[in-house]
GROMACS .gro file of C-alpha atoms in nm:
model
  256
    1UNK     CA    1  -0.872  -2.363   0.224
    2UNK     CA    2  -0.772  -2.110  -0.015
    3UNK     CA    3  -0.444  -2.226  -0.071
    4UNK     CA    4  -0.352  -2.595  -0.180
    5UNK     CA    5  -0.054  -2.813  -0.130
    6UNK     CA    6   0.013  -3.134  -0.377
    7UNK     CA    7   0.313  -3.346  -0.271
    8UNK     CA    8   0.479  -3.577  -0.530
    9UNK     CA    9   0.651  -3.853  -0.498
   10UNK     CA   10   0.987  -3.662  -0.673
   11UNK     CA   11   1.009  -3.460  -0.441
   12UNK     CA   12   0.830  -3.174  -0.579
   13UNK     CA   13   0.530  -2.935  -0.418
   14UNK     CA   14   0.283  -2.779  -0.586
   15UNK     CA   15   0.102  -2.449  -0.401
   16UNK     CA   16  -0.211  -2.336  -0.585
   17UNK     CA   17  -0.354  -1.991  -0.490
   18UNK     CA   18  -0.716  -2.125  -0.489
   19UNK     CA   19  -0.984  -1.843  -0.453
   20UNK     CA   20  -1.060  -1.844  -0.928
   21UNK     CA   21  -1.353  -1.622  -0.855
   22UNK     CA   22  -1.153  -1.343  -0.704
   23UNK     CA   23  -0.856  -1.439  -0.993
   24UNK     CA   24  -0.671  -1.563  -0.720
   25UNK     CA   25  -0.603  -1.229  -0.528
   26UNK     CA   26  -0.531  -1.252  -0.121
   27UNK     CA   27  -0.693  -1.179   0.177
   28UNK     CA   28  -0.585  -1.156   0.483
   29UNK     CA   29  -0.692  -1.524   0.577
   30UNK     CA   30  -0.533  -1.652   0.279
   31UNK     CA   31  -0.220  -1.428   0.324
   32UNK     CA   32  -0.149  -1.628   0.654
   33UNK     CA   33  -0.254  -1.945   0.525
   34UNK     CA   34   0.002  -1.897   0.223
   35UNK     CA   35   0.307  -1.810   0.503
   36UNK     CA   36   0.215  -2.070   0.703
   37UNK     CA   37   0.250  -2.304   0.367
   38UNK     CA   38   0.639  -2.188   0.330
   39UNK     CA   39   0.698  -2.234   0.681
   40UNK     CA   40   0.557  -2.629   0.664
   41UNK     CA   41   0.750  -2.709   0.376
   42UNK     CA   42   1.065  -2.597   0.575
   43UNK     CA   43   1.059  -2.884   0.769
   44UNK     CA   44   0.931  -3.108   0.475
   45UNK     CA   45   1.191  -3.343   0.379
   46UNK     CA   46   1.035  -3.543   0.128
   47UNK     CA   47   1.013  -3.158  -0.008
   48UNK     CA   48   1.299  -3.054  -0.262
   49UNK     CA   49   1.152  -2.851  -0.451
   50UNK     CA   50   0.795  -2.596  -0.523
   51UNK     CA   51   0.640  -2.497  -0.795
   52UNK     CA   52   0.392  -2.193  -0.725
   53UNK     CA   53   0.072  -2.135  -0.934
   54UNK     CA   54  -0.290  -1.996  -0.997
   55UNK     CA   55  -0.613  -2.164  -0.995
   56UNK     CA   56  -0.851  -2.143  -1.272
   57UNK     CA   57  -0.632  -2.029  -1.589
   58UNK     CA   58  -0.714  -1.660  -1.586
   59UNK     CA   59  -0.504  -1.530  -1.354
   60UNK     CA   60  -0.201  -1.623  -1.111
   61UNK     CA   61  -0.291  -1.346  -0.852
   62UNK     CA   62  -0.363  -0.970  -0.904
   63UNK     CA   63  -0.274  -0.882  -0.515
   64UNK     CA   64  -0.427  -0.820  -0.271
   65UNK     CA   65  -0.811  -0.823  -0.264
   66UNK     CA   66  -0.940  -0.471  -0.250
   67UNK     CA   67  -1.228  -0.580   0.001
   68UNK     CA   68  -1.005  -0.694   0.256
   69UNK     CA   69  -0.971  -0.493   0.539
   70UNK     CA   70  -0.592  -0.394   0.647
   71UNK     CA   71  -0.629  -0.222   1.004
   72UNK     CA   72  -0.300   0.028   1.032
   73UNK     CA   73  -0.154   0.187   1.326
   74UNK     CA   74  -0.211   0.564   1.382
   75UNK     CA   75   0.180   0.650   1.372
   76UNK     CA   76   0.304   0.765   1.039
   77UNK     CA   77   0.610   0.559   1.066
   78UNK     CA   78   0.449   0.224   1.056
   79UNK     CA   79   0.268   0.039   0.810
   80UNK     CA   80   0.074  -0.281   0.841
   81UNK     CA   81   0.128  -0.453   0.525
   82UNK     CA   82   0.010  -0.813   0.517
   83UNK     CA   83   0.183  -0.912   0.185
   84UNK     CA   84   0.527  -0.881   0.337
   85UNK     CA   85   0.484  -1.222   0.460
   86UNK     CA   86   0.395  -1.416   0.178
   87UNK     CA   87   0.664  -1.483  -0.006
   88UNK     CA   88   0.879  -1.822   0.065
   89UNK     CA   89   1.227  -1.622   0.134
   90UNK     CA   90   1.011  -1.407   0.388
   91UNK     CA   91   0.974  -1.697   0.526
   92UNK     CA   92   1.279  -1.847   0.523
   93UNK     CA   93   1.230  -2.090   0.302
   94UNK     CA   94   1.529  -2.166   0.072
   95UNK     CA   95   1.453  -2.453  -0.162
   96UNK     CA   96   1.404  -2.333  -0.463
   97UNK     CA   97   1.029  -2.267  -0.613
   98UNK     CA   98   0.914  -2.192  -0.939
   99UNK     CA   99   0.619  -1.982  -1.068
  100UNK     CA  100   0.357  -2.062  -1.347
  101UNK     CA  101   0.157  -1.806  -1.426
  102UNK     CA  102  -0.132  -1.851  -1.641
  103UNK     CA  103  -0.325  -1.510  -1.693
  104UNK     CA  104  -0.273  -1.197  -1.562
  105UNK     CA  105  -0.012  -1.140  -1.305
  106UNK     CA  106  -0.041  -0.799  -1.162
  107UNK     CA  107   0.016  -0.581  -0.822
  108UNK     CA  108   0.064  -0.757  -0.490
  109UNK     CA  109   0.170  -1.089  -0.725
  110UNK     CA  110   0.492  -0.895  -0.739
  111UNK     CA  111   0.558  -0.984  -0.385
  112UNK     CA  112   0.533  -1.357  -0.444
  113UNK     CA  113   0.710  -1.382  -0.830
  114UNK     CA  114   0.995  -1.188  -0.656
  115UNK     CA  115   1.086  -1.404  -0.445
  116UNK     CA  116   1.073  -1.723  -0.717
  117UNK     CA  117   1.381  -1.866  -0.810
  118UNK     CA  118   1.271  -1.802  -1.202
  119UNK     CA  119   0.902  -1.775  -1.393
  120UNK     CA  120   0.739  -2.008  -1.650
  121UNK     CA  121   0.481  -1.816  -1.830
  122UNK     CA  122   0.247  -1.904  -2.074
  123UNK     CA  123   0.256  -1.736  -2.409
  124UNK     CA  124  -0.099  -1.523  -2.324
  125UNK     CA  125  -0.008  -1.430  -1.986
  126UNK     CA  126   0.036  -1.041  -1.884
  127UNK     CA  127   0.189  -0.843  -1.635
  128UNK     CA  128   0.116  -0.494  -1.509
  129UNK     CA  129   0.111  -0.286  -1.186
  130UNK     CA  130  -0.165  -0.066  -1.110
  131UNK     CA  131  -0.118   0.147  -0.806
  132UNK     CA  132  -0.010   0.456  -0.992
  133UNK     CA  133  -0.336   0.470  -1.148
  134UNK     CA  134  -0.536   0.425  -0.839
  135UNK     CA  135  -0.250   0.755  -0.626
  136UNK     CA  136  -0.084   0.477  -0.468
  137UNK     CA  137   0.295   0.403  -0.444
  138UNK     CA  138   0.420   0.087  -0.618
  139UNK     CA  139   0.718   0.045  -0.395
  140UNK     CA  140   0.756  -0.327  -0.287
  141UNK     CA  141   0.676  -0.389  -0.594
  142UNK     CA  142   0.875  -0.178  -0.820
  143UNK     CA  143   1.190  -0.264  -0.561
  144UNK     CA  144   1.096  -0.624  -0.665
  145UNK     CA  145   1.054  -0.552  -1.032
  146UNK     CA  146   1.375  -0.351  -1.079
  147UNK     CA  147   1.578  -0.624  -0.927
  148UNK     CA  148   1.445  -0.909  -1.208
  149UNK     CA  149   1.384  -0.662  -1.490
  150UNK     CA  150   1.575  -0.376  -1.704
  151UNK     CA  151   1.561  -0.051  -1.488
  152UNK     CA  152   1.352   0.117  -1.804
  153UNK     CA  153   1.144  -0.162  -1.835
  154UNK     CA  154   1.048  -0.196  -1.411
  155UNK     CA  155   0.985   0.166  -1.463
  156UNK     CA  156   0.793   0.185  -1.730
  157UNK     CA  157   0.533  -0.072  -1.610
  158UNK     CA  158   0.497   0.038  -1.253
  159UNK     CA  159   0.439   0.400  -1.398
  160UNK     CA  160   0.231   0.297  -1.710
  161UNK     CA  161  -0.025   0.163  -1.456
  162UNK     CA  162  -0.358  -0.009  -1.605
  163UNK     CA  163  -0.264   0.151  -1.901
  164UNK     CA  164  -0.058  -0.075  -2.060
  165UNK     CA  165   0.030  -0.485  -1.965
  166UNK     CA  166   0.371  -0.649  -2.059
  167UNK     CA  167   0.286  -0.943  -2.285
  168UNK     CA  168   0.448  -1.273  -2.187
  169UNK     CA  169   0.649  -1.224  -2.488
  170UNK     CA  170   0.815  -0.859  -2.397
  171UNK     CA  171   0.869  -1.079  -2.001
  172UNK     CA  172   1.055  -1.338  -2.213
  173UNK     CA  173   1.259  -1.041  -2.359
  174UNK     CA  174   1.344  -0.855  -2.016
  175UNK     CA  175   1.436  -1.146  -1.806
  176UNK     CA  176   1.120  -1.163  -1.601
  177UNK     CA  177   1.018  -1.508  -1.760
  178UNK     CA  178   1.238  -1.778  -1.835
  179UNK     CA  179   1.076  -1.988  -2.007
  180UNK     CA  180   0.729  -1.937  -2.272
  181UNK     CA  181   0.510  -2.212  -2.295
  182UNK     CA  182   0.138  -2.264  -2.511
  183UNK     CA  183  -0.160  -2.180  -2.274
  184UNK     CA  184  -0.212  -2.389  -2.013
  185UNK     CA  185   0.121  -2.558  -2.064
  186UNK     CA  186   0.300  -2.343  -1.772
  187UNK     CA  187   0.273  -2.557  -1.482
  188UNK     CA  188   0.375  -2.861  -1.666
  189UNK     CA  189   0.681  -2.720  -1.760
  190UNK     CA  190   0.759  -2.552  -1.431
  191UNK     CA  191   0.703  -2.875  -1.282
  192UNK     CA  192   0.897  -3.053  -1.487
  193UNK     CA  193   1.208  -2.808  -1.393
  194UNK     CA  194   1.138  -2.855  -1.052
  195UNK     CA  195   1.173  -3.249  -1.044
  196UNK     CA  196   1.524  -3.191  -1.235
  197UNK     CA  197   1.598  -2.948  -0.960
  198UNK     CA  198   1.459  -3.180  -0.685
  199UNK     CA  199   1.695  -3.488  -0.814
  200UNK     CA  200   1.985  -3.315  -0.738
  201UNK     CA  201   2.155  -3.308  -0.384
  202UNK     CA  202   1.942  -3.100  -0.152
  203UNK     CA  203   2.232  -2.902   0.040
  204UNK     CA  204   2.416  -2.838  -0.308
  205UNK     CA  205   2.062  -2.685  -0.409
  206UNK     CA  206   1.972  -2.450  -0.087
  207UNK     CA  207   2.352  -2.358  -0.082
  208UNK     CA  208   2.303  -2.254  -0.447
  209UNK     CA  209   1.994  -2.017  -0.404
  210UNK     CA  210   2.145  -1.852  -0.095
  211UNK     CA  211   2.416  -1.800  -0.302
  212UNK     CA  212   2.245  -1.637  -0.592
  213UNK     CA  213   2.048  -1.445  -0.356
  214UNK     CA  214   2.307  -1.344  -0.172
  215UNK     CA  215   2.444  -1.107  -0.459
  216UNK     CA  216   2.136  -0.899  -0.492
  217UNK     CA  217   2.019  -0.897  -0.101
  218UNK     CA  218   2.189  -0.623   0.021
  219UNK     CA  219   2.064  -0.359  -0.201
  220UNK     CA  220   1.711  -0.534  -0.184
  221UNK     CA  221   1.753  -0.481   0.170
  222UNK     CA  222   1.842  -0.070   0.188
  223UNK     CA  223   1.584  -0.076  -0.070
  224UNK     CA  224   1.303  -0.217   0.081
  225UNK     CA  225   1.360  -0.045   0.426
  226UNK     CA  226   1.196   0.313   0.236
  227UNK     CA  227   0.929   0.168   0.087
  228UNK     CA  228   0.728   0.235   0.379
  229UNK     CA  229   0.792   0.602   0.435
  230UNK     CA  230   0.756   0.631   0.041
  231UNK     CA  231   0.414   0.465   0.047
  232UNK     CA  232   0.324   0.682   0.339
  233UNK     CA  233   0.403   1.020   0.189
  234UNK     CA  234   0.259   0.892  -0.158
  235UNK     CA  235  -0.057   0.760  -0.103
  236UNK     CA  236  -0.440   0.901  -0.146
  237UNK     CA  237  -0.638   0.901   0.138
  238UNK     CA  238  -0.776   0.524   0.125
  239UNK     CA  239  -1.124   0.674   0.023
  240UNK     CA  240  -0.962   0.866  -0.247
  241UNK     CA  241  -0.849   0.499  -0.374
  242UNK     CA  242  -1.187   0.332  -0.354
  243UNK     CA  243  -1.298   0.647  -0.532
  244UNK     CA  244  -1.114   0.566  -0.851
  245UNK     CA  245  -1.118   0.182  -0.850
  246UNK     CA  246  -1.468   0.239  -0.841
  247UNK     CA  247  -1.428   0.474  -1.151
  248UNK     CA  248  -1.181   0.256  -1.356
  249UNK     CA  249  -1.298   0.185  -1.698
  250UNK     CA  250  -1.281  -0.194  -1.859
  251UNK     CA  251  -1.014  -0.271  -2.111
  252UNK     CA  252  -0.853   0.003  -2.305
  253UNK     CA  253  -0.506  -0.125  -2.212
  254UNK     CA  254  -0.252  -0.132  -2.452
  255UNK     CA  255  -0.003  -0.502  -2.452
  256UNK     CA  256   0.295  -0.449  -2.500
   0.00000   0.00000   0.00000
């Protein structure tokens, strides 16, 4: 099992990401696993309430792992991507969930932190998105980014690449974190607004975050339906990729 479910007695679940050694970043096998974990705690009642986090402190995720193998079909229209369904709102999951990250929180985590009610960071976590710097298109991600974040600031990051991380600090600043916490503090506190959360009367709750997500869905939605035909025109060759992941050079990031 690569993903982990802890049920409280307030009401309150806690999904890990559980693969440390890979800093927590998805397969295919745990991309299913993860969707299949929403789609449980749908019909959870003693559920109110999630909190969603990383294994091993170094990371929450940094997307998807760049050994898995994403078969696509041949027509240029279509793309295959598995992340799309590993989010709790993809899956129709509306009580609300929380993220603590811990670490770095970078690429395909996008998918998953945008579709958290809010974030609880710790004060040495980062953010960044890589796939400019490796010819790809950051498009679900930067759609996801410039809906939580400062239009510069979503830009800036998913152009800036491995270049540069947002410091947990600068997140605090822009609106992608709510809440700053000492290391290793995040999921305490995240938890701790999720049993407040999960005391409250479930139907006022769900009503509430369909609500709030109500006001940014629709341009989310016209959004997200030409990110395909973006990434499709954008991207290298798959090879071309590999080619300079292989190549990328250790460090030399700048925090911001």
């Amino acid at each position: 099992m690569t993903v982990t479910v802890e049920r409280g007695g307030d009401g309150v679940a806690v999904v890990t990401l559980d693969r440390p050694g890979k800093l927590n970043a998805l397969d295919l096998a745990m991309a299913a696993e993860l969707s299949a974990v929403w789609r449980g705690l749908r019909y959870d009642g003693g559920v109110r309430a999630a909190v969603l986090t990383g294994a091993g402190g170094r990371a929450f995720c940094t997307g998807i792992d760049r050994a898995a193998d994403v078969p696509q079909p041949p027509s240029p229209y279509s793309i295959d991507d598995p992340l799309l369904t590993v989010g709790p709102k993809a899956n129709d999951l509306w009580k609300p969930v929380i993220a603590a990250v811990e670490g770095l929180a970078c690429g395909g985590a996008f998918y998953l932190l945008g579709e958290c009610e809010f974030v609880v960071a710790a004060r040495d976590a980062a953010f960044f998105d890589p796939h400019t710097t490796y010819g790809m298109v950051s498009a679900y991600e930067a759609i996801t980014m410039a809906q939580r974040m400062p239009f510069g600031e979503a830009a800036r990051m998913c152009l800036m690449g491995t270049a540069e991380r947002v410091g947990a600090r600068r997140a605090y600043e822009t609106g992608l974190v709510s809440e700053l916490t000492e290391p290793g503090g995040a999921l305490a506190a995240a938890r701790e607004a999720a049993a407040v959360i999960a005391g409250y009367p479930a139907g006022a709750v769900e009503g509430t975050v369909r609500a709030v997500w109500a006001a940014r869905e629709a341009a989310r939605s016209q959004a997200l339906a030409q990110a395909p035909h973006l990434i499709a025109l954008g991207n290298l060759p798959p090879g071309d990729q590999a080619r300079l992941f292989a190549e990328r050079r250790r460090g030399g990031h700048r925090l911001r």
